[in-house]
XYZ file of C-alpha atoms in Angstrom:
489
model
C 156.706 -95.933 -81.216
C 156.337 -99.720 -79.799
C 157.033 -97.829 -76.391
C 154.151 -95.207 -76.739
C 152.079 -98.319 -78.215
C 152.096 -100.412 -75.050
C 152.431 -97.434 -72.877
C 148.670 -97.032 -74.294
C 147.706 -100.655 -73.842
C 148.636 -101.029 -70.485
C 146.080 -97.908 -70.075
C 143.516 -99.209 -71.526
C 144.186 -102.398 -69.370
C 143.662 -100.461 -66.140
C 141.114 -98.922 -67.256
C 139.201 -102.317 -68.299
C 139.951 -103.320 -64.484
C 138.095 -100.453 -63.492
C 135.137 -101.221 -65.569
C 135.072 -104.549 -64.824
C 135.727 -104.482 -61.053
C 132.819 -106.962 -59.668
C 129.892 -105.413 -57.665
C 129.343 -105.892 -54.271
C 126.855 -108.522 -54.394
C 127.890 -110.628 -57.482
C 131.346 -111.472 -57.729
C 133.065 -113.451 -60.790
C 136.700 -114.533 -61.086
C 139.162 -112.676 -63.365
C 138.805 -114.525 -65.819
C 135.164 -113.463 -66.462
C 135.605 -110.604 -68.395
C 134.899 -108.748 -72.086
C 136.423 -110.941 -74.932
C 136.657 -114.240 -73.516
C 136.261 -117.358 -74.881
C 133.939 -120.093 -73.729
C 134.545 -123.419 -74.483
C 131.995 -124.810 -77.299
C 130.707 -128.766 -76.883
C 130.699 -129.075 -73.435
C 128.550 -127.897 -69.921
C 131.016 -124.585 -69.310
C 130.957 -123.468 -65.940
C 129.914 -120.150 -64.707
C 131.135 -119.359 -60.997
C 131.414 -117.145 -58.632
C 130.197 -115.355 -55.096
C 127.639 -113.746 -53.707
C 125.409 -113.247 -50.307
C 124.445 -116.943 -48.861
C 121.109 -117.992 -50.281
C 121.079 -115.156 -53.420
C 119.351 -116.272 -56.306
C 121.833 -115.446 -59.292
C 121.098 -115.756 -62.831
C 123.494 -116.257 -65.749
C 122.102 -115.870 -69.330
C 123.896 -116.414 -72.445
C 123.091 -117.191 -76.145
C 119.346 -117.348 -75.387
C 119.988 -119.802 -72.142
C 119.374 -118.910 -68.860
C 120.453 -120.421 -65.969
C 119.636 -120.013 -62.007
C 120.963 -121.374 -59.246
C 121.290 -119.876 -55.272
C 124.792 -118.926 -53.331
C 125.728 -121.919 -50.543
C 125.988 -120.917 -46.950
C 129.615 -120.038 -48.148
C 128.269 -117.097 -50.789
C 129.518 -119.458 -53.334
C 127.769 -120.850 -56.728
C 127.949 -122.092 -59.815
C 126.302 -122.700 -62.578
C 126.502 -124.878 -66.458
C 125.648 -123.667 -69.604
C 124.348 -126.349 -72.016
C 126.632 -127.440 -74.152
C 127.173 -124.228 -76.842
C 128.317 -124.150 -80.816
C 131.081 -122.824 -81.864
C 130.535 -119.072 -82.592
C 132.343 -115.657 -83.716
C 129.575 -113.910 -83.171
C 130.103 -111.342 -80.053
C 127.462 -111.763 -77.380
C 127.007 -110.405 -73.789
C 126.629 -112.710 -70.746
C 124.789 -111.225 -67.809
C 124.842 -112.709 -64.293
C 122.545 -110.932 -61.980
C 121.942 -111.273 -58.005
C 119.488 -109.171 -56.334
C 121.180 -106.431 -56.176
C 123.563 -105.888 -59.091
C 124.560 -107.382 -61.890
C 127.950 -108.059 -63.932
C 127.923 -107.559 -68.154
C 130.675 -109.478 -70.452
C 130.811 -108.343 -73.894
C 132.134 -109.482 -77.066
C 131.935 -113.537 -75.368
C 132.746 -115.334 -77.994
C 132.455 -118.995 -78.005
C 135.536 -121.790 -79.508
C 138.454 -123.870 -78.557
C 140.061 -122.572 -74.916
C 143.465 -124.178 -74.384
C 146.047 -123.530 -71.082
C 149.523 -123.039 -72.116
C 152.044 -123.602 -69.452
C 155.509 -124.507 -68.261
C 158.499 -122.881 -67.779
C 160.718 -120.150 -69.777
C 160.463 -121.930 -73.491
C 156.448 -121.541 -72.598
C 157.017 -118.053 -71.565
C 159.193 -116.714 -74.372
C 157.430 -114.062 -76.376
C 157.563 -113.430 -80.122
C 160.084 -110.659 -79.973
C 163.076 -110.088 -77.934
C 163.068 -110.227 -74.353
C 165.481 -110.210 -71.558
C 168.520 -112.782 -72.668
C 167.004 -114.013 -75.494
C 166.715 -113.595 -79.163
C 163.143 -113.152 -80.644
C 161.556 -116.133 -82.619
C 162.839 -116.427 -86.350
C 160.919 -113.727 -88.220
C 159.958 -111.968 -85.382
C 158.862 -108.554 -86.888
C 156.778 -110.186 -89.921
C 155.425 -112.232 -87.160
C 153.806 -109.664 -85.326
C 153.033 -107.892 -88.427
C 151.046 -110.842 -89.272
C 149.250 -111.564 -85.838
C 146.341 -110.088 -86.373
C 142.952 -112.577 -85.596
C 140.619 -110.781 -83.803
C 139.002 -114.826 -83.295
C 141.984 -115.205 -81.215
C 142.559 -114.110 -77.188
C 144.959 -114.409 -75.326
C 144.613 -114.056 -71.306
C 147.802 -113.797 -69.378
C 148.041 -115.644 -65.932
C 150.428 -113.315 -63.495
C 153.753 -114.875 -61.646
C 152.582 -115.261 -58.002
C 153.372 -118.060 -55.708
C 151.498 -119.396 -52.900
C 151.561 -121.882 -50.087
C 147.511 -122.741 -50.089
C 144.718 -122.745 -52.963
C 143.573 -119.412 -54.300
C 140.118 -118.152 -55.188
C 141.453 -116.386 -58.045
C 144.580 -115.784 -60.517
C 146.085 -112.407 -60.454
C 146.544 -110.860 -64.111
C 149.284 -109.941 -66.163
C 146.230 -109.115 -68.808
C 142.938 -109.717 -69.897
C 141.177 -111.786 -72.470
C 142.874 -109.465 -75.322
C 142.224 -109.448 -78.682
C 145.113 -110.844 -80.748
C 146.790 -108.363 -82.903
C 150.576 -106.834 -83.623
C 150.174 -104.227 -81.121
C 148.596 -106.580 -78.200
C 150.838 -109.765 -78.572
C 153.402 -107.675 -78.640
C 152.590 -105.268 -75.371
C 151.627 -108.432 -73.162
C 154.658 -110.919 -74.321
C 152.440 -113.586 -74.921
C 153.848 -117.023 -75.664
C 155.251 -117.625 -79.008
C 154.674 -121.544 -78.786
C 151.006 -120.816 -77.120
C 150.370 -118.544 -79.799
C 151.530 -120.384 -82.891
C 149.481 -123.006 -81.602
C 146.616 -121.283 -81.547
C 146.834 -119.670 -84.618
C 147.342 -123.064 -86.547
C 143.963 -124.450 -84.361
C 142.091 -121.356 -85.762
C 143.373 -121.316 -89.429
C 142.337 -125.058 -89.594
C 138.956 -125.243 -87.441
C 137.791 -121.811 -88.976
C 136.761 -121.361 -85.017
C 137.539 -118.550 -82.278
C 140.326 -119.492 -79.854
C 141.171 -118.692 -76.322
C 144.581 -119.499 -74.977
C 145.473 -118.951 -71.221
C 148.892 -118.691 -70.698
C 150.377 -119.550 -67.405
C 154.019 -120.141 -67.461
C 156.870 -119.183 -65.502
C 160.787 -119.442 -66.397
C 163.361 -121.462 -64.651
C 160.958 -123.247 -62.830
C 160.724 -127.181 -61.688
C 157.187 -129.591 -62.152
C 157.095 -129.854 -58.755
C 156.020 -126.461 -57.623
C 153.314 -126.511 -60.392
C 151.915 -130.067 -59.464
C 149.317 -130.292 -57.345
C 149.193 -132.117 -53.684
C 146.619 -134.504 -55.117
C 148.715 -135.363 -58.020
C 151.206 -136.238 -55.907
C 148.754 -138.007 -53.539
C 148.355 -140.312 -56.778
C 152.177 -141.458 -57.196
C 153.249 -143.591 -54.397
C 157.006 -142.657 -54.617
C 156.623 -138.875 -54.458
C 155.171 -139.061 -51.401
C 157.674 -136.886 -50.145
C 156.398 -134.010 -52.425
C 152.851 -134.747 -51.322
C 154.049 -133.732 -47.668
C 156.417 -130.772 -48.415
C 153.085 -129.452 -50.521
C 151.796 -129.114 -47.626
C 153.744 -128.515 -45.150
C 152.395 -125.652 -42.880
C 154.374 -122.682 -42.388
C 156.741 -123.265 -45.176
C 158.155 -120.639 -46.866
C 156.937 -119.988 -50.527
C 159.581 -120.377 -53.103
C 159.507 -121.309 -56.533
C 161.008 -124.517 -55.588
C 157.908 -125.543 -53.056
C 155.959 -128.202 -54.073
C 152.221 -126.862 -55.156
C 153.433 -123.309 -54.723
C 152.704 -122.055 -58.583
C 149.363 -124.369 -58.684
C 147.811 -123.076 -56.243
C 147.794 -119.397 -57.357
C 147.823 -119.813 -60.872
C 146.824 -123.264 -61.713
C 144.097 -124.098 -58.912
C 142.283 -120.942 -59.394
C 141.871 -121.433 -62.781
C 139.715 -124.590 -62.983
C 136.854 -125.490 -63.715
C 136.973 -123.187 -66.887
C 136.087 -125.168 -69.494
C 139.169 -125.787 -71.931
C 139.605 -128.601 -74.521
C 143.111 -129.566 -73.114
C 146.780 -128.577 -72.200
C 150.006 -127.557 -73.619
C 153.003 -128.022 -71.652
C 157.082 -126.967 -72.979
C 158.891 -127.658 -69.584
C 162.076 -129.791 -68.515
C 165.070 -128.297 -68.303
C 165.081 -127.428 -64.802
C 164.293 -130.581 -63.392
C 167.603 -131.749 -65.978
C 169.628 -129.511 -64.094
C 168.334 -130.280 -60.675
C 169.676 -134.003 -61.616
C 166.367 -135.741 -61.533
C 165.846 -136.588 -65.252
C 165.570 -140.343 -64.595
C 161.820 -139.947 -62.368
C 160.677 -136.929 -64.323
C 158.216 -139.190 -66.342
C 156.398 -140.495 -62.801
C 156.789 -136.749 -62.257
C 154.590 -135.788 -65.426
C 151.933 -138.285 -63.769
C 151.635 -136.606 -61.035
C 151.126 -133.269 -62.970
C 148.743 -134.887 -65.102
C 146.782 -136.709 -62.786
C 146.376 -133.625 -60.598
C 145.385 -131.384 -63.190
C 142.539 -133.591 -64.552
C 141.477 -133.963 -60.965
C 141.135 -130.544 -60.267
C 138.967 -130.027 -64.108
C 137.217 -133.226 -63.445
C 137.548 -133.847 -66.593
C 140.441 -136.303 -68.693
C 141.417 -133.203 -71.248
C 143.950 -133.749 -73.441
C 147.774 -133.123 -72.323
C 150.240 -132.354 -75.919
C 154.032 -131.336 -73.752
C 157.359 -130.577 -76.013
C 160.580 -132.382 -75.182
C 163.441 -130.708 -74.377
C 165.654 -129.841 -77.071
C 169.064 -130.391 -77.535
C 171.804 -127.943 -75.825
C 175.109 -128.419 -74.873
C 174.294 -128.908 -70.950
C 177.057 -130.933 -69.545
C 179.271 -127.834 -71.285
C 177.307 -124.827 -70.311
C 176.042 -125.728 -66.820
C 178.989 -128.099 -66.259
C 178.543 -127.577 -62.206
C 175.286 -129.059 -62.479
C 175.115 -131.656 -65.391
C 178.255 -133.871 -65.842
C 177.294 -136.223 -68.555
C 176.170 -135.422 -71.850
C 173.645 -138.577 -71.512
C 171.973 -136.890 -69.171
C 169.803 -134.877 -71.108
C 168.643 -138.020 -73.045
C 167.817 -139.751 -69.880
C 164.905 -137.105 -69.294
C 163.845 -137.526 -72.993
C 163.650 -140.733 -72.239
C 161.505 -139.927 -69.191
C 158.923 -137.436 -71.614
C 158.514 -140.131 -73.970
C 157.469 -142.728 -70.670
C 155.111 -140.422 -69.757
C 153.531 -140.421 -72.960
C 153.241 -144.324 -72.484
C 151.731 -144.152 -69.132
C 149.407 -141.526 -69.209
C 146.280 -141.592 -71.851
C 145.555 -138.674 -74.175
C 148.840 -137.573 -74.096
C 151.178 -136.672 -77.040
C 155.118 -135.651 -77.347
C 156.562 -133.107 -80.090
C 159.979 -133.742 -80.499
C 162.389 -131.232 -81.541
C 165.545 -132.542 -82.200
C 165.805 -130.523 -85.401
C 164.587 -127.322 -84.501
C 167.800 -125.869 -83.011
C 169.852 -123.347 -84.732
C 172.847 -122.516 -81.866
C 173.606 -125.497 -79.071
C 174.677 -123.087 -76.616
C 170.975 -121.598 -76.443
C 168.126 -123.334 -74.059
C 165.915 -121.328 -75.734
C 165.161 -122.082 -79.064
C 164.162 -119.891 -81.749
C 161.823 -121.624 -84.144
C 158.811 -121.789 -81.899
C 156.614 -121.621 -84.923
C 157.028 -125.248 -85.587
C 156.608 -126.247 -81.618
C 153.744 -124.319 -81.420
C 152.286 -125.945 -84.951
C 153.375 -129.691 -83.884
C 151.152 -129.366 -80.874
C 148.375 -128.604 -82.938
C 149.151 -131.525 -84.900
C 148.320 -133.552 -81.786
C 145.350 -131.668 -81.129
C 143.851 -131.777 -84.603
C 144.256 -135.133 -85.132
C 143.011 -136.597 -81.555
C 140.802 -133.685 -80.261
C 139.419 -132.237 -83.253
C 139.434 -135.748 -85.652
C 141.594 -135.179 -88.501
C 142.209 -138.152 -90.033
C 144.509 -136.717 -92.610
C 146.997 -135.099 -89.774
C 150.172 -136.563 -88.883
C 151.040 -136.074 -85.511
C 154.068 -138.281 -84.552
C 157.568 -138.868 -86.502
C 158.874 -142.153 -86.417
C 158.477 -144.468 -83.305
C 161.189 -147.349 -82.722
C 159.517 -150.737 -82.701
C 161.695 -153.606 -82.828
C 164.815 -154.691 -83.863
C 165.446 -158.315 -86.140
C 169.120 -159.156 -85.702
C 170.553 -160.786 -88.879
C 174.512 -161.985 -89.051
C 176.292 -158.552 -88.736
C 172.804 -156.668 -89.953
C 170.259 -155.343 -87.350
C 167.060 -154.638 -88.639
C 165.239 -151.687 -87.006
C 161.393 -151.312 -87.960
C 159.411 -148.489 -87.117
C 155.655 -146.687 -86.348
C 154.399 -143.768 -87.502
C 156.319 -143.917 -90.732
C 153.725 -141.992 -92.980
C 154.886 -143.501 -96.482
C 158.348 -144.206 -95.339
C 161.384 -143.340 -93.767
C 164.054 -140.272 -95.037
C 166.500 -138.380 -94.029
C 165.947 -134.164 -94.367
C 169.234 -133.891 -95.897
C 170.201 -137.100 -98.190
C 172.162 -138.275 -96.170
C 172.848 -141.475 -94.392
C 170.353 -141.727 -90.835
C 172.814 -140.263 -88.214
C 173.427 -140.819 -83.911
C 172.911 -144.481 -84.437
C 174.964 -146.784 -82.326
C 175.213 -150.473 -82.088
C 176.718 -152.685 -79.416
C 177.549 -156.318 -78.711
C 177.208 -158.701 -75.160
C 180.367 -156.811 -74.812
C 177.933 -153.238 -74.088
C 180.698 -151.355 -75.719
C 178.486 -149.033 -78.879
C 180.014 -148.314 -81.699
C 178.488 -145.850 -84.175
C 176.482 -147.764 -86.798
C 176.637 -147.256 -90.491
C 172.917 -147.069 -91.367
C 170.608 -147.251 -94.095
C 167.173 -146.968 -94.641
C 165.164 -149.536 -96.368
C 161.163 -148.400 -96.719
C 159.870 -148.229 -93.370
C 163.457 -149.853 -92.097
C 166.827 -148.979 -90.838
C 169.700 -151.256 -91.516
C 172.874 -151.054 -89.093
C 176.175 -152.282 -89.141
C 179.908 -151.943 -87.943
C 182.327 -154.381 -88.336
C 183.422 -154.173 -84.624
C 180.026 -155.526 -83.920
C 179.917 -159.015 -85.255
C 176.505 -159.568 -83.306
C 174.535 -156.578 -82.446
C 172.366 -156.941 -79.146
C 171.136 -153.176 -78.856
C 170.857 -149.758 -80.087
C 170.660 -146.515 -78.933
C 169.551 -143.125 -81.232
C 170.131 -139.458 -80.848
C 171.641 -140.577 -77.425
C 173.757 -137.410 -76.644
C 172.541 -133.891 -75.654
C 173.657 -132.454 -78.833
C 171.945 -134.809 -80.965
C 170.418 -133.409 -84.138
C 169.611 -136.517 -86.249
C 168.188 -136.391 -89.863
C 165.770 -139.241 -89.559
C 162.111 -138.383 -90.489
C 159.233 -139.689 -91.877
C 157.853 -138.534 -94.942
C 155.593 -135.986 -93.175
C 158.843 -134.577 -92.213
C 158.640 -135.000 -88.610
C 161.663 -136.398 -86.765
C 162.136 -139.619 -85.217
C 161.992 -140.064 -81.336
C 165.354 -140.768 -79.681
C 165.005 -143.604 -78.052
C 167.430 -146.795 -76.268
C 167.010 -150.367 -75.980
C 169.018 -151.022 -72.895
C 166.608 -148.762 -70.728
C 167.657 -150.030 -67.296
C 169.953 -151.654 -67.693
């Protein structure tokens, strides 16, 4: 039956290409089409080509905008800023001599989901992996028609496209569609938590690609923008190179570049563990940077950027010819939660509890990824004051005899543990740098650590293994960030 089912849908999606195949004089990008989404509370672009010096005409919602084709054929044009809306309406763009029809343009929150294969991991089963938790009622459940999902196709190439190439259309969301086009779990938890909350359509574009690094989906100018990747910046464009999913700007420009300047609200991003097994963890955060800084650049625009960090996964064990220490996944944590420091309107969901088998990179509780991402976005996009976003942040530490004193942010009523139990994966160390693990208990918004080895503790370090699954949260039950005070040293 599910076989039949998408047999059907991918019918109907070649048939919607033949509808919607642009005339000869007006011509839109794919992602232009019936059942959009178009981003409320800001100028949303409408682009496109045509014959030099045409006179084309875009009208929507009782607006009507003209503008004229370049010398180039191309033009665009900027809808006023437009209220959210689930009523369906038609946009028209006209030249002289044709015209191209959307229907059932519906007008919310439009978010880009991207990354590598824990972006790309669907609902339900798929090639070497297990489906989400609940997978079945899941789908059963996944029906919002306020909800589409567009589909960005795996292509590389070695210069900016004009367009994306489609693995499907704006779609509405329901059992039988999310299910046909494999559209992110994460993405689409996310989404569905924005639109149970805001009561407003969503659109999420999903552009992801498994086992791939940041540096093919970073863009030359991002690069451009961190002195010490310079390197990158030249391979990116390096003529004549061949296009691999390792080349720098090979997956942004055909199916980032083309994508901008539709309007979205912001970014999701659940990528990592390639660049941890390529043995770069320790730059990876001047390597998010780059990504963000290039992305904004190419939108104009300083959207919001909510990424997941990698979650623990017995590394040094299961790819033990390319990671050798077990600290080496905590070194590119460390990295993700640097980036968050450098880079504004940025936010980190951790998910040191959300693992169910250590030898699986992909996890199966995407539910709660994709609905801690929204927490960042409802509380700094959408201005929920009542949202928690962030578990517990390490401060500082107050050293007293044999006692240190660890005090914490983003507390939320106070500290816990999700089982009872002592906080575990603390360790404590003396001028002697050897750690010891720490007996710890919480205090209110404190953590108290001692071992007797360590007369006079000088620094801690938490959850600092790959397998790390501590059991310290606040009382929004969100975990705490690992985290080391002897960075660099």
């Amino acid at each position: 039956m599910k076989k039949c089912t998408a047999a059907r849908f991918l019918l109907t999606v070649v048939f919607a290409f033949a509808l919607l195949a642009p005339l000869e004089a007006v011509e839109l990008p794919g992602l232009f089409a019936d059942r959009m989404v178009l981003q409320s509370g800001v100028e949303a672009p409408v682009w496109g080509k045509a014959r030099a010096g045409d006179e084309i005409t875009v009208t929507f919602a009782e607006q009507t905008k003209r503008v004229k084709a370049g010398a180039d054929g191309r033009w665009i044009a900027r809808l006023d800023p437009l209220e959210p809306s689930a009523q369906p309406r038609e946009l028209v763009v006209k030249g002289p001599d044709g015209e191209a029809r959307f229907a059932d343009v519906l007008v919310g929150e439009v978010w880009l989901c991207s990354g590598q294969s824990n972006m790309e991991k669907p609902i339900g089963e798929r090639r070497r992996q297990k489906p989400v938790f609940n997978a079945e009622e899941e789908i059963r459940a996944a029906g919002f028609p306020q909800i589409r999902l567009f589909r960005v196709k795996k292509i590389r190439a070695d210069e900016p496209r004009d367009d994306v190439e489609l693995a499907a259309p704006w779609t509405v969301c329901s059992p039988d569609t999310i299910d046909a086009i494999k559209f992110s779990a994460a993405g689409y938890f996310f989404g569905r938590k924005l639109h149970t909350e805001l009561n407003v359509p969503v659109g999420l574009i999903e552009a992801s690609w498994g086992g791939t690094r940041i540096e093919p989906w970073t863009a030359p100018e991002g690069f451009d923008a961190v002195p010490e990747l310079s390197v990158f910046a030249v391979a990116a464009r390096q003529p004549g190179a061949k296009v691999e999913n390792t080349q720098p700007s090979s997956l942004y420009n055909a199916m980032i570049y083309p994508l901008a300047p539709y309007a979205i609200r912001g970014v999701i991003w659940y990528q990592g563990e390639s660049n941890l097994t390529s043995g770069d963890g320790a730059n990876y955060a001047q390597k998010m940077v780059a990504l963000v800084q290039g992305w904004r650049a190419a939108w104009k625009s300083e959207m919001s950027f909510y990424y997941v960090q990698i979650a623990p996964f017995l590394y040094h064990v299961a790819r033990n010819t390319q990671v050798a220490s077990p600290e080496a996944a905590p070194i590119l944590q460390e990295a993700q939660t640097r980036a968050m420091q450098l880079l504004p309107r940025t936010g980190m969901v951790v998910t040191t509890d959300l693992v169910d088998d250590l030898f699986d990179i992909h996890p199966r509780n995407k539910r709660d990824v994709g609905e801690r991402l929204a927490r960042w976005a409802l509380a700094h996009d959408y201005a929920r004051s009542d949202v928690v976003f962030s578990g517990p942040v390490f401060q500082s530490m107050e050293v007293k005899g044999q006692l240190a004193y660890l005090t914490f942010d983003h507390v939320h009523g106070g500290l816990i543990t999700n089982d009872g139990k002592p906080p575990r994966w603390f360790v404590i160390a003396g001028d002697d740098g050897l750690f010891y693990p720490a007996k710890a208990v919480i205090e209110g918004g404190r953590v108290i650590l001692s071992n007797p080895k360590v007369p006079a503790p000088k620094t801690v370090r938490f959850a600092w293994d790959e397998a790390a699954q501590p059991n310290l949260f606040n009382k929004a039950g969100l975990p705490a960030v690992p985290f080391r005070m002897d960075a660099g040293k």
